[in-house]
Amino acid sequence: MNVTLRQLRVFESVARHLSFTRASEELFLTQPAVSMQIKQLESQVGLPLFEQLGKRIYLTEAGRELVGFARRIMRELREAQLVMEELQGLNRGRLGVAVATTANYFATHLLAAFSRRNPGVSFSLDVTNREGLLRLLMENERDVVIMGQPPEGQELVADAFMANPLVVIANPDHPLTREHDIPPERLQNELFVVRERGSGTRVAMERFFARQGVQLQSEMEMSSNEALKQAVQAGLGLGLVSQHTLAMELSLGCLAILDVVGFPIQRQWYVVHRAGKRLSPVAAEFRRFVLEEAEDHWQLPQQPTDSSA
Ligand code: PGA
């Protein structure tokens, strides 16, 4: 059967309207053009598809059979088109991601893995603290945001995908590095280097010490994890950071995690977007990738087991 898609499309329209005139209007064809397509189709099939009784036309049995096939073929074609469009999206899409300062330590690894799999996708990446991210979300400015647990009562879709333990760090020569099960009250006597206001790490830290009834004596504020870690390394004081930020320092042994009771503070990482936002195929795929595969592409840095003791 040498049948064309055009013939099937015309045939389906005539079968649906049971009228050559209405089919020709729907398809913006002349009536003789419609009749011609049907005649050619009938000669390919070898059977009449319509019969005329009085002024009306009816489908023959062959016509009724064929219209089912024609509809299935057209439905499959539409689906094929959708899939192609989506694939094109993944091949050529743009992805706007914003991540918490602290999440950036693993987010670039996730983007690299995602980009190896979808080489046509281009990215823009914003790195800012929790407060900045909430603003971006409210303004619906980015496709996907990676941050700590967002506040309740906002119109957000947020799903947790990975643990975010917060730890107390010290210079490896600090006397507390040799102690175990340090009660949190002991930290009251220590100088502390903390993140800036607006940081999620800072909020979690303040909540923890307030619950413990611990009042930290003096705090030096640093506006980035890097500055904070360098200050602690230099011996300015103790610090509190996410363990995700410590890959380099733990492997080089230039910072140590203290064994404080109640630590690590267990937070979670969330992938977030505004409720009701229409995610592009690329954004939807990235979100799925983060939720299902993040932990295959990033391992939480660990303190080497104690060899000096
Ligand atoms: P941040 O980290 O401290 O860099 O804002 C995000 C969070 O823990 O919520």
Coordinates of C-alpha atoms and ligand atoms in Angstrom, one line a residue:
M1 CA 0.0 0.0 0.0
N2 CA 1.6 3.2 -1.1
V3 CA -0.3 5.5 1.1
T4 CA 0.8 9.1 2.0
L5 CA 0.3 10.8 5.4
R6 CA -1.5 13.6 3.5
Q7 CA -4.1 11.1 2.2
L8 CA -4.6 9.7 5.7
R9 CA -5.0 13.2 7.1
V10 CA -7.6 14.2 4.5
F11 CA -9.4 10.8 4.9
E12 CA -9.6 11.2 8.7
S13 CA -11.1 14.6 8.3
V14 CA -13.7 13.5 5.8
A15 CA -14.5 10.5 8.0
R16 CA -14.9 12.7 11.1
H17 CA -17.2 15.2 9.4
L18 CA -18.8 12.8 7.0
S19 CA -18.6 15.7 4.5
F20 CA -16.2 16.6 1.8
T21 CA -17.1 20.2 2.1
R22 CA -16.4 20.5 5.8
A23 CA -13.1 18.6 5.5
S24 CA -12.0 20.9 2.7
E25 CA -12.8 23.9 5.0
E26 CA -10.9 22.4 7.9
L27 CA -7.8 21.6 5.8
F28 CA -7.9 24.8 3.6
L29 CA -8.2 22.7 0.5
T30 CA -10.6 22.9 -2.5
Q31 CA -13.3 20.3 -2.6
P32 CA -11.9 18.7 -5.8
A33 CA -8.5 18.4 -4.1
V34 CA -10.1 16.5 -1.2
S35 CA -12.0 14.2 -3.6
M36 CA -8.8 13.6 -5.5
Q37 CA -6.9 12.5 -2.3
I38 CA -9.7 10.2 -1.3
K39 CA -9.9 8.6 -4.8
Q40 CA -6.1 8.0 -4.8
L41 CA -6.3 6.5 -1.3
E42 CA -9.2 4.2 -2.4
S43 CA -7.2 3.0 -5.4
Q44 CA -4.2 2.2 -3.2
V45 CA -6.4 0.4 -0.7
G46 CA -8.3 -1.4 -3.5
L47 CA -11.7 -0.8 -1.8
P48 CA -14.2 2.0 -1.6
L49 CA -14.0 3.9 1.7
F50 CA -17.2 5.9 1.5
E51 CA -20.7 5.1 0.1
Q52 CA -23.3 7.7 -0.8
L53 CA -27.0 7.2 0.2
G54 CA -29.1 10.0 -0.9
K55 CA -27.3 13.2 0.0
R56 CA -25.3 11.7 2.8
I57 CA -22.0 9.8 2.8
Y58 CA -21.2 6.9 5.1
L59 CA -18.0 5.0 5.9
T60 CA -17.8 1.5 4.3
E61 CA -16.6 -1.3 6.5
A62 CA -13.1 -0.8 5.0
G63 CA -13.4 2.9 5.7
R64 CA -14.3 2.2 9.4
E65 CA -11.3 -0.1 9.7
L66 CA -8.9 2.3 8.1
V67 CA -10.0 5.4 10.1
G68 CA -8.8 3.6 13.3
F69 CA -5.4 3.0 11.8
A70 CA -5.2 6.6 10.4
R71 CA -5.9 8.0 13.9
R72 CA -3.3 5.8 15.6
I73 CA -0.7 6.7 13.0
M74 CA -1.4 10.4 13.5
R75 CA -1.3 10.1 17.3
E76 CA 2.0 8.3 17.1
L77 CA 3.3 11.0 14.9
R78 CA 2.3 13.7 17.3
E79 CA 4.0 11.9 20.1
A80 CA 7.1 11.5 18.1
Q81 CA 7.1 15.2 17.5
L82 CA 6.7 15.9 21.2
V83 CA 9.6 13.6 22.1
M84 CA 11.8 15.3 19.4
E85 CA 11.0 18.7 20.7
E86 CA 11.9 17.6 24.2
L87 CA 15.1 16.1 23.0
Q88 CA 15.9 19.2 21.1
G89 CA 15.3 21.1 24.4
L90 CA 17.8 18.9 26.1
N91 CA 20.3 19.3 23.3
R92 CA 20.1 23.0 23.0
G93 CA 18.5 24.2 26.3
R94 CA 19.8 26.8 28.7
L95 CA 19.7 26.2 32.4
G96 CA 19.7 28.9 35.1
V97 CA 20.8 27.5 38.4
A98 CA 21.3 29.3 41.7
V99 CA 22.9 27.7 44.6
A100 CA 23.8 28.5 48.2
T101 CA 27.4 29.5 48.8
T102 CA 27.9 26.3 50.7
A103 CA 26.2 24.1 48.1
N104 CA 28.6 25.4 45.4
Y105 CA 31.3 23.0 46.7
F106 CA 29.3 20.1 45.2
A107 CA 27.0 21.9 42.7
T108 CA 29.8 22.4 40.2
H109 CA 30.5 18.7 40.3
L110 CA 26.8 18.0 39.6
L111 CA 26.7 20.5 36.7
A112 CA 29.9 18.9 35.2
A113 CA 28.3 15.4 35.4
F114 CA 25.0 16.7 33.9
S115 CA 26.8 18.6 31.2
R116 CA 28.9 15.5 30.2
R117 CA 25.6 13.7 29.7
N118 CA 23.8 16.7 27.9
P119 CA 26.6 18.4 26.1
G120 CA 24.4 20.9 24.3
V121 CA 23.0 22.5 27.4
S122 CA 24.6 25.8 28.5
F123 CA 24.4 27.0 32.1
S124 CA 24.4 30.1 34.2
L125 CA 25.2 29.6 37.8
D126 CA 24.6 32.2 40.6
V127 CA 26.2 31.6 44.0
T128 CA 24.7 33.5 46.9
N129 CA 23.6 32.9 50.5
R130 CA 20.2 31.8 51.7
E131 CA 18.7 35.2 51.8
G132 CA 19.8 36.0 48.2
L133 CA 18.3 32.7 47.0
L134 CA 14.9 33.3 48.6
R135 CA 14.8 36.6 46.8
L136 CA 15.7 35.0 43.5
L137 CA 12.9 32.4 44.1
M138 CA 10.3 35.0 44.9
E139 CA 11.2 36.9 41.7
N140 CA 11.0 33.6 39.8
E141 CA 14.4 34.4 38.3
R142 CA 16.0 31.0 38.0
D143 CA 15.0 27.5 36.8
V144 CA 16.3 25.6 39.8
V145 CA 17.7 26.5 43.2
I146 CA 19.8 24.4 45.5
M147 CA 19.6 25.5 49.1
G148 CA 19.0 24.5 52.8
Q149 CA 15.4 23.8 53.8
P150 CA 13.3 26.8 52.6
P151 CA 10.9 28.5 55.0
E152 CA 7.4 27.2 55.4
G153 CA 4.4 29.1 54.0
Q154 CA 6.1 30.1 50.8
E155 CA 4.7 28.9 47.4
L156 CA 7.6 26.6 46.7
V157 CA 8.2 23.1 45.6
A158 CA 11.1 21.8 47.7
D159 CA 12.5 18.2 47.8
A160 CA 15.4 17.0 50.0
F161 CA 18.2 15.1 48.2
M162 CA 21.3 15.0 50.3
A163 CA 22.4 15.4 54.0
N164 CA 24.3 18.5 55.0
P165 CA 26.1 18.0 58.3
L166 CA 27.5 21.1 60.0
V167 CA 30.6 20.7 62.0
V168 CA 32.9 22.7 64.3
I169 CA 36.4 23.1 62.9
A170 CA 39.7 24.1 64.4
N171 CA 43.3 24.4 63.5
P172 CA 44.8 20.9 63.9
D173 CA 47.1 22.2 66.7
H174 CA 44.2 23.4 68.8
P175 CA 44.1 21.5 72.2
L176 CA 40.4 20.6 71.7
T177 CA 41.3 18.4 68.7
R178 CA 42.6 15.8 71.2
E179 CA 39.4 15.7 73.2
H180 CA 36.3 13.6 72.7
D181 CA 32.6 14.2 73.5
I182 CA 33.3 17.9 74.1
P183 CA 30.2 19.4 75.8
P184 CA 28.8 22.4 73.8
E185 CA 29.3 24.7 76.9
R186 CA 33.0 24.3 76.6
L187 CA 32.8 26.3 73.4
Q188 CA 31.7 29.4 75.4
N189 CA 35.3 30.1 76.3
E190 CA 36.5 30.0 72.7
L191 CA 36.7 32.7 70.1
F192 CA 34.3 31.8 67.2
V193 CA 34.5 32.7 63.5
V194 CA 31.0 32.7 62.0
R195 CA 29.3 33.2 58.7
E196 CA 27.5 36.5 57.8
R197 CA 23.9 37.2 58.6
G198 CA 21.7 35.8 55.8
S199 CA 23.6 32.6 55.7
G200 CA 21.7 29.3 56.3
T201 CA 24.7 27.9 58.1
R202 CA 24.6 30.8 60.5
V203 CA 20.9 30.5 61.2
A204 CA 21.3 26.7 62.0
M205 CA 24.3 27.5 64.2
E206 CA 22.4 30.2 66.2
R207 CA 19.4 27.9 66.6
F208 CA 21.6 25.0 67.9
F209 CA 23.4 27.1 70.5
A210 CA 20.2 28.9 71.6
R211 CA 18.5 25.5 72.2
Q212 CA 21.6 24.3 74.2
G213 CA 21.5 27.5 76.2
V214 CA 25.1 28.2 75.1
Q215 CA 26.1 31.9 74.6
L216 CA 29.2 32.1 72.4
Q217 CA 31.5 34.8 73.7
S218 CA 32.9 36.6 70.8
E219 CA 32.2 36.1 67.1
M220 CA 34.1 37.3 64.1
E221 CA 32.0 37.5 61.0
M222 CA 33.3 36.2 57.6
S223 CA 31.2 36.6 54.5
S224 CA 32.4 33.4 52.8
N225 CA 33.2 29.8 53.8
E226 CA 36.7 30.3 52.3
A227 CA 37.5 33.3 54.4
L228 CA 36.1 31.5 57.4
K229 CA 38.2 28.4 56.9
Q230 CA 41.4 30.5 56.3
A231 CA 40.7 32.4 59.5
V232 CA 40.3 29.1 61.5
Q233 CA 43.4 27.7 59.8
A234 CA 45.4 30.8 60.8
G235 CA 44.4 30.2 64.4
L236 CA 41.9 33.1 64.8
G237 CA 39.4 30.8 66.5
L238 CA 37.0 27.9 66.0
G239 CA 34.5 27.9 63.2
L240 CA 31.3 26.3 62.1
V241 CA 30.8 25.1 58.5
S242 CA 29.1 22.5 56.4
Q243 CA 31.3 19.4 56.1
H244 CA 30.8 19.7 52.3
T245 CA 33.2 22.6 52.2
L246 CA 36.1 20.7 53.7
A247 CA 37.3 18.4 50.9
M248 CA 40.7 20.1 50.5
E249 CA 41.4 21.0 54.1
L250 CA 40.6 17.5 55.4
S251 CA 42.7 15.7 52.8
L252 CA 45.6 18.1 53.4
G253 CA 45.1 17.9 57.2
C254 CA 45.1 21.7 57.7
L255 CA 41.8 21.8 59.5
A256 CA 40.3 19.3 62.0
I257 CA 36.7 18.5 62.9
L258 CA 36.0 18.7 66.7
D259 CA 34.1 16.0 68.4
V260 CA 31.4 18.1 70.0
V261 CA 28.3 16.6 71.6
G262 CA 25.2 17.3 69.4
F263 CA 27.3 17.6 66.3
P264 CA 27.1 17.3 63.4
I265 CA 24.0 19.5 63.2
Q266 CA 22.0 17.5 60.5
R267 CA 20.6 19.7 57.8
Q268 CA 19.5 18.7 54.3
W269 CA 20.0 20.0 50.9
Y270 CA 16.9 20.8 48.9
V271 CA 16.2 21.4 45.2
V272 CA 13.6 24.1 44.9
H273 CA 11.5 26.1 42.5
R274 CA 8.4 28.3 42.6
A275 CA 5.1 26.4 42.8
G276 CA 3.2 26.6 39.5
K277 CA 6.4 27.3 37.5
R278 CA 6.6 25.6 34.2
L279 CA 9.9 23.8 34.1
S280 CA 11.6 23.6 30.7
P281 CA 12.6 20.0 29.6
V282 CA 16.2 20.8 30.6
A283 CA 15.2 22.2 34.1
A284 CA 12.9 19.2 34.7
E285 CA 15.7 16.8 33.7
F286 CA 18.3 18.6 35.9
R287 CA 15.9 18.5 38.9
R288 CA 15.4 14.7 38.4
F289 CA 19.2 14.3 38.0
V290 CA 19.8 16.1 41.3
L291 CA 17.1 14.2 43.2
E292 CA 18.1 10.8 41.9
E293 CA 21.8 10.9 41.1
A294 CA 23.5 13.7 43.2
E295 CA 25.0 11.2 45.6
D296 CA 26.5 9.2 42.7
H297 CA 28.6 12.2 41.7
W298 CA 29.6 13.7 45.0
Q299 CA 30.9 12.2 48.3
L300 CA 30.9 14.0 51.6
P301 CA 34.5 14.8 52.5
Q302 CA 35.6 12.8 55.6
Q303 CA 38.2 13.5 58.3
P304 CA 40.9 10.9 57.8
T305 CA 40.9 8.4 60.7
D306 CA 43.2 9.4 63.5
S307 CA 46.7 8.2 62.8
S308 CA 48.6 10.5 65.2
A309 CA 47.1 9.1 68.4
Ligands
PGA1 P1 24.7 29.2 53.3 O1 24.2 27.7 53.1 O2 25.2 29.2 54.7 O3 25.8 29.3 52.3 O4 23.6 30.2 53.1 C1 22.9 27.3 52.8 C2 22.2 26.7 53.9 O5 22.8 25.9 54.7 O6 20.9 26.9 54.0

